[in-house]
Amino acid sequence: MSGLRTGAPARACQYLALVAYLAFLALPFLWLVSTAFKPARELGSLHPTWIPEDPTLGNFRQAFAEQPLLRAAANSLAAALGAALTAVAVATPMAYVMARHRGRLRAAATGWVVVSQAFPFVLVIIPLFLVLKNLHLINSLSGLVLVYLVWSLPFALWMLTGYVRAVPAELEEAAAVDGAGRLRTLVSVTAPLLAPGIVATALFAFITAWNEFFFALVLLKTPEKQTLPVVLTHFLGAEGAADLGPLAAAAFLATLPSLVVFAVIQKRITGGMVAGAVKS
């Protein structure tokens, strides 16, 4: 009973902290949604309200009229999908080698993952720009996908290595005893068990690329190639004045793909993250 008494306050504090964290994440998004549907006179009110008194879709119509949001969204989708799928395809076999084989290669790869995450964007943008210029990939979605791939690959490798370690090696040994070759074992035994982890890793890589702004701003010059985060800055005036209604409407639409993807596959992501944490 004493354990229950001491555990109840701690549990209550944990739930309180969780509620506070959820509120911290949800309130800005709710305010964004509220602003997106407010008419101009409510946006300039000295006493703003959470719920619009006269909701309107005018901000959405104005946003689409002022900026090429659909084209920018298509560019972001192409860059994010290309980076996420390529990162998973490259990181999966690398993660398998790191998880199953010990040696200098594993130590070097682990060191690369750690060091690569320590460099801020500003330190690498100039040499990166020069490399892409020599490869004729400036102002190209292909060049942007390559940048996103290099940037997301260490994190994807780190995540997938944990998922591979969670797959018992005894299953692969049993398949080998039954006469299955290495390739068939990987395809029939290991790959299905890694599916949740692969989906989770791809989702994180997709969201990171979808929301990325700095590289897209520096590497993409023409308006036809710009991604959605860059186009959102066009709602800001030269002196920092924001066209708040259309900006909120466009920003709300920009967040929807990440929310929809996460809502559709959240069960698989949760299962994959739990599995990946077992032996990592």
mmCIF file of C-alpha atoms in Angstrom:
data_model
loop_
_atom_site.group_PDB
_atom_site.id
_atom_site.type_symbol
_atom_site.label_atom_id
_atom_site.label_comp_id
_atom_site.label_asym_id
_atom_site.label_seq_id
_atom_site.Cartn_x
_atom_site.Cartn_y
_atom_site.Cartn_z
ATOM 1 C CA MET A 1 0.000 0.000 0.000
ATOM 2 C CA SER A 2 2.852 2.368 0.812
ATOM 3 C CA GLY A 3 4.234 1.766 -2.674
ATOM 4 C CA LEU A 4 0.871 2.713 -4.165
ATOM 5 C CA ARG A 5 0.736 5.890 -2.062
ATOM 6 C CA THR A 6 4.187 6.999 -3.155
ATOM 7 C CA GLY A 7 3.526 5.976 -6.742
ATOM 8 C CA ALA A 8 0.256 7.875 -7.158
ATOM 9 C CA PRO A 9 1.718 11.404 -6.798
ATOM 10 C CA ALA A 10 4.563 10.547 -9.156
ATOM 11 C CA ARG A 11 2.092 9.159 -11.681
ATOM 12 C CA ALA A 12 -0.072 12.274 -11.355
ATOM 13 C CA CYS A 13 2.959 14.467 -12.002
ATOM 14 C CA GLN A 14 3.808 12.412 -15.086
ATOM 15 C CA TYR A 15 0.299 12.821 -16.476
ATOM 16 C CA LEU A 16 0.375 16.531 -15.683
ATOM 17 C CA ALA A 17 3.680 16.915 -17.483
ATOM 18 C CA LEU A 18 2.292 14.980 -20.459
ATOM 19 C CA VAL A 19 -0.804 17.188 -20.627
ATOM 20 C CA ALA A 20 1.361 20.310 -20.406
ATOM 21 C CA TYR A 21 3.583 19.033 -23.215
ATOM 22 C CA LEU A 22 0.598 18.226 -25.422
ATOM 23 C CA ALA A 23 -0.855 21.661 -24.768
ATOM 24 C CA PHE A 24 2.518 23.204 -25.626
ATOM 25 C CA LEU A 25 2.428 21.414 -28.990
ATOM 26 C CA ALA A 26 -1.288 21.809 -29.736
ATOM 27 C CA LEU A 27 -1.986 25.439 -28.811
ATOM 28 C CA PRO A 28 0.183 27.018 -31.568
ATOM 29 C CA PHE A 29 -1.414 24.743 -34.162
ATOM 30 C CA LEU A 30 -4.925 25.538 -32.929
ATOM 31 C CA TRP A 31 -4.130 29.233 -33.043
ATOM 32 C CA LEU A 32 -2.832 28.791 -36.598
ATOM 33 C CA VAL A 33 -6.085 27.108 -37.628
ATOM 34 C CA SER A 34 -8.109 29.849 -35.946
ATOM 35 C CA THR A 35 -6.118 32.577 -37.706
ATOM 36 C CA ALA A 36 -6.497 30.885 -41.080
ATOM 37 C CA PHE A 37 -10.288 31.214 -40.908
ATOM 38 C CA LYS A 38 -10.489 34.755 -39.478
ATOM 39 C CA PRO A 39 -11.446 37.719 -41.683
ATOM 40 C CA ALA A 40 -9.158 40.735 -41.847
ATOM 41 C CA ARG A 41 -11.112 42.778 -39.310
ATOM 42 C CA GLU A 42 -10.741 40.068 -36.667
ATOM 43 C CA LEU A 43 -7.032 39.689 -37.343
ATOM 44 C CA GLY A 44 -6.540 43.353 -36.437
ATOM 45 C CA SER A 45 -8.676 43.186 -33.328
ATOM 46 C CA LEU A 46 -7.169 44.250 -30.002
ATOM 47 C CA HIS A 47 -9.051 41.429 -28.292
ATOM 48 C CA PRO A 48 -8.515 38.311 -30.436
ATOM 49 C CA THR A 49 -10.598 35.212 -29.808
ATOM 50 C CA TRP A 50 -9.823 31.535 -30.298
ATOM 51 C CA ILE A 51 -12.966 30.848 -32.324
ATOM 52 C CA PRO A 52 -13.560 33.128 -35.339
ATOM 53 C CA GLU A 53 -16.766 35.123 -34.999
ATOM 54 C CA ASP A 54 -17.284 35.186 -38.758
ATOM 55 C CA PRO A 55 -15.238 32.315 -40.278
ATOM 56 C CA THR A 56 -14.255 32.709 -43.898
ATOM 57 C CA LEU A 57 -12.387 30.872 -46.642
ATOM 58 C CA GLY A 58 -11.169 34.133 -48.107
ATOM 59 C CA ASN A 59 -7.665 33.681 -46.718
ATOM 60 C CA PHE A 60 -7.316 30.364 -48.562
ATOM 61 C CA ARG A 61 -8.554 31.859 -51.836
ATOM 62 C CA GLN A 62 -6.190 34.805 -51.453
ATOM 63 C CA ALA A 63 -3.259 32.533 -50.637
ATOM 64 C CA PHE A 64 -3.754 30.454 -53.784
ATOM 65 C CA ALA A 65 -4.265 33.618 -55.860
ATOM 66 C CA GLU A 66 -1.102 35.307 -54.614
ATOM 67 C CA GLN A 67 1.361 32.379 -54.633
ATOM 68 C CA PRO A 68 1.781 29.128 -56.645
ATOM 69 C CA LEU A 69 1.122 26.870 -53.647
ATOM 70 C CA LEU A 70 0.193 23.774 -55.668
ATOM 71 C CA ARG A 71 3.390 23.900 -57.715
ATOM 72 C CA ALA A 72 5.461 24.495 -54.586
ATOM 73 C CA ALA A 73 3.706 21.605 -52.826
ATOM 74 C CA ALA A 74 4.466 19.349 -55.792
ATOM 75 C CA ASN A 75 8.145 20.333 -55.603
ATOM 76 C CA SER A 76 8.233 19.644 -51.857
ATOM 77 C CA LEU A 77 6.506 16.300 -52.350
ATOM 78 C CA ALA A 78 8.949 15.232 -55.051
ATOM 79 C CA ALA A 79 11.976 16.231 -52.965
ATOM 80 C CA ALA A 80 10.664 14.693 -49.738
ATOM 81 C CA LEU A 81 9.563 11.408 -51.319
ATOM 82 C CA GLY A 82 12.775 11.071 -53.293
ATOM 83 C CA ALA A 83 14.922 11.710 -50.232
ATOM 84 C CA ALA A 84 12.911 9.443 -47.916
ATOM 85 C CA LEU A 85 12.725 6.461 -50.270
ATOM 86 C CA THR A 86 16.375 6.725 -51.286
ATOM 87 C CA ALA A 87 17.522 7.110 -47.671
ATOM 88 C CA VAL A 88 15.638 3.976 -46.631
ATOM 89 C CA ALA A 89 16.902 2.011 -49.623
ATOM 90 C CA VAL A 90 20.515 2.954 -48.888
ATOM 91 C CA ALA A 91 20.357 2.782 -45.091
ATOM 92 C CA THR A 92 18.634 -0.616 -44.778
ATOM 93 C CA PRO A 93 21.498 -2.832 -46.060
ATOM 94 C CA MET A 94 24.029 -0.604 -44.289
ATOM 95 C CA ALA A 95 22.111 -0.965 -41.022
ATOM 96 C CA TYR A 96 22.013 -4.738 -41.436
ATOM 97 C CA VAL A 97 25.788 -4.892 -41.830
ATOM 98 C CA MET A 98 26.345 -2.628 -38.830
ATOM 99 C CA ALA A 99 23.997 -4.647 -36.642
ATOM 100 C CA ARG A 100 25.175 -8.129 -37.617
ATOM 101 C CA HIS A 101 28.921 -7.679 -38.129
ATOM 102 C CA ARG A 102 31.483 -6.201 -35.776
ATOM 103 C CA GLY A 103 34.693 -4.607 -36.938
ATOM 104 C CA ARG A 104 36.354 -1.417 -38.083
ATOM 105 C CA LEU A 105 33.618 -0.701 -40.619
ATOM 106 C CA ARG A 106 31.006 -0.623 -37.898
ATOM 107 C CA ALA A 107 33.127 1.644 -35.706
ATOM 108 C CA ALA A 108 33.792 3.997 -38.613
ATOM 109 C CA ALA A 109 30.107 4.126 -39.551
ATOM 110 C CA THR A 110 29.097 4.829 -35.964
ATOM 111 C CA GLY A 111 31.645 7.625 -35.749
ATOM 112 C CA TRP A 112 30.356 9.079 -39.007
ATOM 113 C CA VAL A 113 26.791 9.108 -37.678
ATOM 114 C CA VAL A 114 27.832 10.930 -34.508
ATOM 115 C CA VAL A 115 30.074 13.468 -36.202
ATOM 116 C CA SER A 116 27.617 14.232 -39.006
ATOM 117 C CA GLN A 117 24.925 15.205 -36.521
ATOM 118 C CA ALA A 118 27.238 17.658 -34.786
ATOM 119 C CA PHE A 119 27.721 19.984 -37.778
ATOM 120 C CA PRO A 120 25.243 22.881 -38.104
ATOM 121 C CA PHE A 121 23.829 23.798 -41.499
ATOM 122 C CA VAL A 122 25.770 27.062 -41.757
ATOM 123 C CA LEU A 123 29.177 25.362 -41.630
ATOM 124 C CA VAL A 124 28.500 23.065 -44.582
ATOM 125 C CA ILE A 125 26.425 25.227 -46.900
ATOM 126 C CA ILE A 126 29.367 26.925 -48.697
ATOM 127 C CA PRO A 127 31.358 23.758 -49.553
ATOM 128 C CA LEU A 128 28.089 22.012 -50.341
ATOM 129 C CA PHE A 129 27.114 24.806 -52.713
ATOM 130 C CA LEU A 130 30.476 24.599 -54.484
ATOM 131 C CA VAL A 131 30.245 20.810 -54.857
ATOM 132 C CA LEU A 132 26.732 21.001 -56.297
ATOM 133 C CA LYS A 133 27.811 23.813 -58.606
ATOM 134 C CA ASN A 134 30.590 21.645 -60.033
ATOM 135 C CA LEU A 135 28.051 18.845 -60.521
ATOM 136 C CA HIS A 136 25.623 21.271 -62.235
ATOM 137 C CA LEU A 137 22.968 20.517 -59.616
ATOM 138 C CA ILE A 138 22.307 24.058 -58.383
ATOM 139 C CA ASN A 139 18.689 25.125 -58.869
ATOM 140 C CA SER A 140 17.690 21.496 -59.330
ATOM 141 C CA LEU A 141 15.306 19.286 -57.390
ATOM 142 C CA SER A 142 17.724 16.425 -58.010
ATOM 143 C CA GLY A 143 20.449 18.349 -56.218
ATOM 144 C CA LEU A 144 18.060 19.122 -53.354
ATOM 145 C CA VAL A 145 17.141 15.432 -53.063
ATOM 146 C CA LEU A 146 20.840 14.583 -52.917
ATOM 147 C CA VAL A 147 21.363 17.092 -50.102
ATOM 148 C CA TYR A 148 18.370 15.775 -48.159
ATOM 149 C CA LEU A 149 19.615 12.220 -48.665
ATOM 150 C CA VAL A 150 23.067 12.986 -47.280
ATOM 151 C CA TRP A 151 21.597 14.902 -44.364
ATOM 152 C CA SER A 152 18.983 12.298 -43.381
ATOM 153 C CA LEU A 153 21.073 9.191 -44.050
ATOM 154 C CA PRO A 154 22.981 9.154 -40.708
ATOM 155 C CA PHE A 155 19.772 9.395 -38.678
ATOM 156 C CA ALA A 156 18.060 6.776 -40.843
ATOM 157 C CA LEU A 157 21.056 4.481 -40.431
ATOM 158 C CA TRP A 158 21.042 4.948 -36.662
ATOM 159 C CA MET A 159 17.323 4.190 -36.435
ATOM 160 C CA LEU A 160 17.381 1.140 -38.680
ATOM 161 C CA THR A 161 20.399 -0.332 -36.906
ATOM 162 C CA GLY A 162 18.330 -0.504 -33.736
ATOM 163 C CA TYR A 163 15.470 -2.203 -35.562
ATOM 164 C CA VAL A 164 17.803 -4.790 -37.111
ATOM 165 C CA ARG A 165 19.273 -5.585 -33.698
ATOM 166 C CA ALA A 166 15.744 -6.205 -32.416
ATOM 167 C CA VAL A 167 15.296 -9.015 -34.970
ATOM 168 C CA PRO A 168 16.646 -12.227 -33.369
ATOM 169 C CA ALA A 169 19.583 -13.637 -35.290
ATOM 170 C CA GLU A 170 18.301 -17.103 -34.351
ATOM 171 C CA LEU A 171 15.483 -16.704 -36.887
ATOM 172 C CA GLU A 172 17.979 -16.231 -39.693
ATOM 173 C CA GLU A 173 20.031 -19.177 -38.449
ATOM 174 C CA ALA A 174 16.917 -21.373 -38.391
ATOM 175 C CA ALA A 175 16.091 -20.368 -41.957
ATOM 176 C CA ALA A 176 19.652 -21.214 -43.019
ATOM 177 C CA VAL A 177 19.336 -24.641 -41.392
ATOM 178 C CA ASP A 178 16.140 -25.214 -43.370
ATOM 179 C CA GLY A 179 18.086 -24.622 -46.572
ATOM 180 C CA ALA A 180 17.230 -20.986 -47.302
ATOM 181 C CA GLY A 181 19.960 -18.907 -48.872
ATOM 182 C CA ARG A 182 21.123 -15.546 -47.573
ATOM 183 C CA LEU A 183 19.007 -13.538 -50.007
ATOM 184 C CA ARG A 184 15.848 -15.543 -49.384
ATOM 185 C CA THR A 185 16.387 -15.297 -45.630
ATOM 186 C CA LEU A 186 16.684 -11.536 -45.834
ATOM 187 C CA VAL A 187 13.610 -11.183 -48.050
ATOM 188 C CA SER A 188 11.352 -13.738 -46.365
ATOM 189 C CA VAL A 189 12.411 -13.523 -42.704
ATOM 190 C CA THR A 190 14.218 -10.286 -41.909
ATOM 191 C CA ALA A 191 12.494 -7.798 -44.208
ATOM 192 C CA PRO A 192 8.907 -8.401 -42.936
ATOM 193 C CA LEU A 193 10.066 -7.920 -39.359
ATOM 194 C CA LEU A 194 11.858 -4.715 -40.346
ATOM 195 C CA ALA A 195 8.811 -3.272 -42.129
ATOM 196 C CA PRO A 196 7.565 -1.189 -39.146
ATOM 197 C CA GLY A 197 11.023 0.271 -38.639
ATOM 198 C CA ILE A 198 11.422 1.022 -42.331
ATOM 199 C CA VAL A 199 8.078 2.824 -42.389
ATOM 200 C CA ALA A 200 8.943 4.837 -39.277
ATOM 201 C CA THR A 201 12.341 5.804 -40.667
ATOM 202 C CA ALA A 202 10.876 6.791 -44.041
ATOM 203 C CA LEU A 203 8.253 8.931 -42.324
ATOM 204 C CA PHE A 204 10.819 10.824 -40.266
ATOM 205 C CA ALA A 205 12.973 11.381 -43.346
ATOM 206 C CA PHE A 206 9.920 12.564 -45.302
ATOM 207 C CA ILE A 207 8.791 15.027 -42.631
ATOM 208 C CA THR A 208 12.316 16.389 -42.233
ATOM 209 C CA ALA A 209 12.638 17.015 -45.970
ATOM 210 C CA TRP A 210 9.087 18.358 -46.293
ATOM 211 C CA ASN A 211 9.669 21.000 -43.597
ATOM 212 C CA GLU A 212 13.276 21.890 -44.545
ATOM 213 C CA PHE A 213 13.806 25.542 -45.456
ATOM 214 C CA PHE A 214 17.474 26.579 -45.344
ATOM 215 C CA PHE A 215 18.922 24.335 -48.071
ATOM 216 C CA ALA A 216 15.945 24.946 -50.355
ATOM 217 C CA LEU A 217 16.326 28.713 -49.951
ATOM 218 C CA VAL A 218 20.028 28.670 -50.850
ATOM 219 C CA LEU A 219 20.043 26.057 -53.621
ATOM 220 C CA LEU A 220 16.833 26.856 -55.532
ATOM 221 C CA LYS A 221 16.856 30.125 -57.437
ATOM 222 C CA THR A 222 13.949 30.169 -59.878
ATOM 223 C CA PRO A 223 10.356 30.409 -58.571
ATOM 224 C CA GLU A 224 9.344 27.326 -60.577
ATOM 225 C CA LYS A 225 11.674 25.128 -58.497
ATOM 226 C CA GLN A 226 10.993 26.537 -55.036
ATOM 227 C CA THR A 227 9.494 24.331 -52.337
ATOM 228 C CA LEU A 228 6.563 25.124 -50.079
ATOM 229 C CA PRO A 229 8.505 26.416 -47.022
ATOM 230 C CA VAL A 230 10.326 28.914 -49.265
ATOM 231 C CA VAL A 231 7.129 30.084 -50.937
ATOM 232 C CA LEU A 232 5.568 30.737 -47.525
ATOM 233 C CA THR A 233 8.138 33.482 -46.960
ATOM 234 C CA HIS A 234 6.676 35.369 -49.917
ATOM 235 C CA PHE A 235 3.727 36.343 -47.719
ATOM 236 C CA LEU A 236 6.138 38.531 -45.722
ATOM 237 C CA GLY A 237 6.619 42.111 -46.839
ATOM 238 C CA ALA A 238 9.909 43.858 -47.451
ATOM 239 C CA GLU A 239 9.833 45.452 -43.989
ATOM 240 C CA GLY A 240 8.761 42.292 -42.176
ATOM 241 C CA ALA A 241 5.027 42.981 -42.308
ATOM 242 C CA ALA A 242 3.133 39.721 -42.748
ATOM 243 C CA ASP A 243 -0.026 39.126 -44.731
ATOM 244 C CA LEU A 244 -1.238 37.195 -41.719
ATOM 245 C CA GLY A 245 -4.470 35.649 -42.978
ATOM 246 C CA PRO A 246 -3.156 34.121 -46.221
ATOM 247 C CA LEU A 247 0.103 33.174 -44.484
ATOM 248 C CA ALA A 248 -1.787 31.261 -41.781
ATOM 249 C CA ALA A 249 -3.977 29.580 -44.400
ATOM 250 C CA ALA A 250 -0.973 28.498 -46.470
ATOM 251 C CA ALA A 251 0.946 27.342 -43.391
ATOM 252 C CA PHE A 252 -2.062 25.308 -42.259
ATOM 253 C CA LEU A 253 -2.231 23.576 -45.638
ATOM 254 C CA ALA A 254 1.530 22.941 -45.499
ATOM 255 C CA THR A 255 1.173 21.032 -42.218
ATOM 256 C CA LEU A 256 -1.638 18.767 -43.431
ATOM 257 C CA PRO A 257 0.468 16.185 -45.361
ATOM 258 C CA SER A 258 2.612 15.401 -42.327
ATOM 259 C CA LEU A 259 -0.456 15.094 -40.094
ATOM 260 C CA VAL A 260 -2.323 12.891 -42.565
ATOM 261 C CA VAL A 261 0.611 10.558 -43.160
ATOM 262 C CA PHE A 262 1.242 10.241 -39.440
ATOM 263 C CA ALA A 263 -2.435 9.576 -38.692
ATOM 264 C CA VAL A 264 -2.677 6.859 -41.352
ATOM 265 C CA ILE A 265 0.346 4.825 -40.271
ATOM 266 C CA GLN A 266 0.695 5.758 -36.605
ATOM 267 C CA LYS A 267 0.047 2.189 -35.397
ATOM 268 C CA ARG A 268 2.816 0.791 -37.549
ATOM 269 C CA ILE A 269 5.170 3.555 -36.444
ATOM 270 C CA THR A 270 4.440 2.916 -32.756
ATOM 271 C CA GLY A 271 4.965 -0.822 -33.151
ATOM 272 C CA GLY A 272 8.180 -0.278 -35.050
ATOM 273 C CA MET A 273 9.615 2.147 -32.501
ATOM 274 C CA VAL A 274 8.848 -0.230 -29.631
ATOM 275 C CA ALA A 275 10.503 -3.096 -31.511
ATOM 276 C CA GLY A 276 13.521 -0.985 -32.331
ATOM 277 C CA ALA A 277 14.011 -0.050 -28.690
ATOM 278 C CA VAL A 278 14.158 -3.652 -27.462
ATOM 279 C CA LYS A 279 17.833 -4.322 -28.220
ATOM 280 C CA SER A 280 19.203 -0.994 -29.387
#
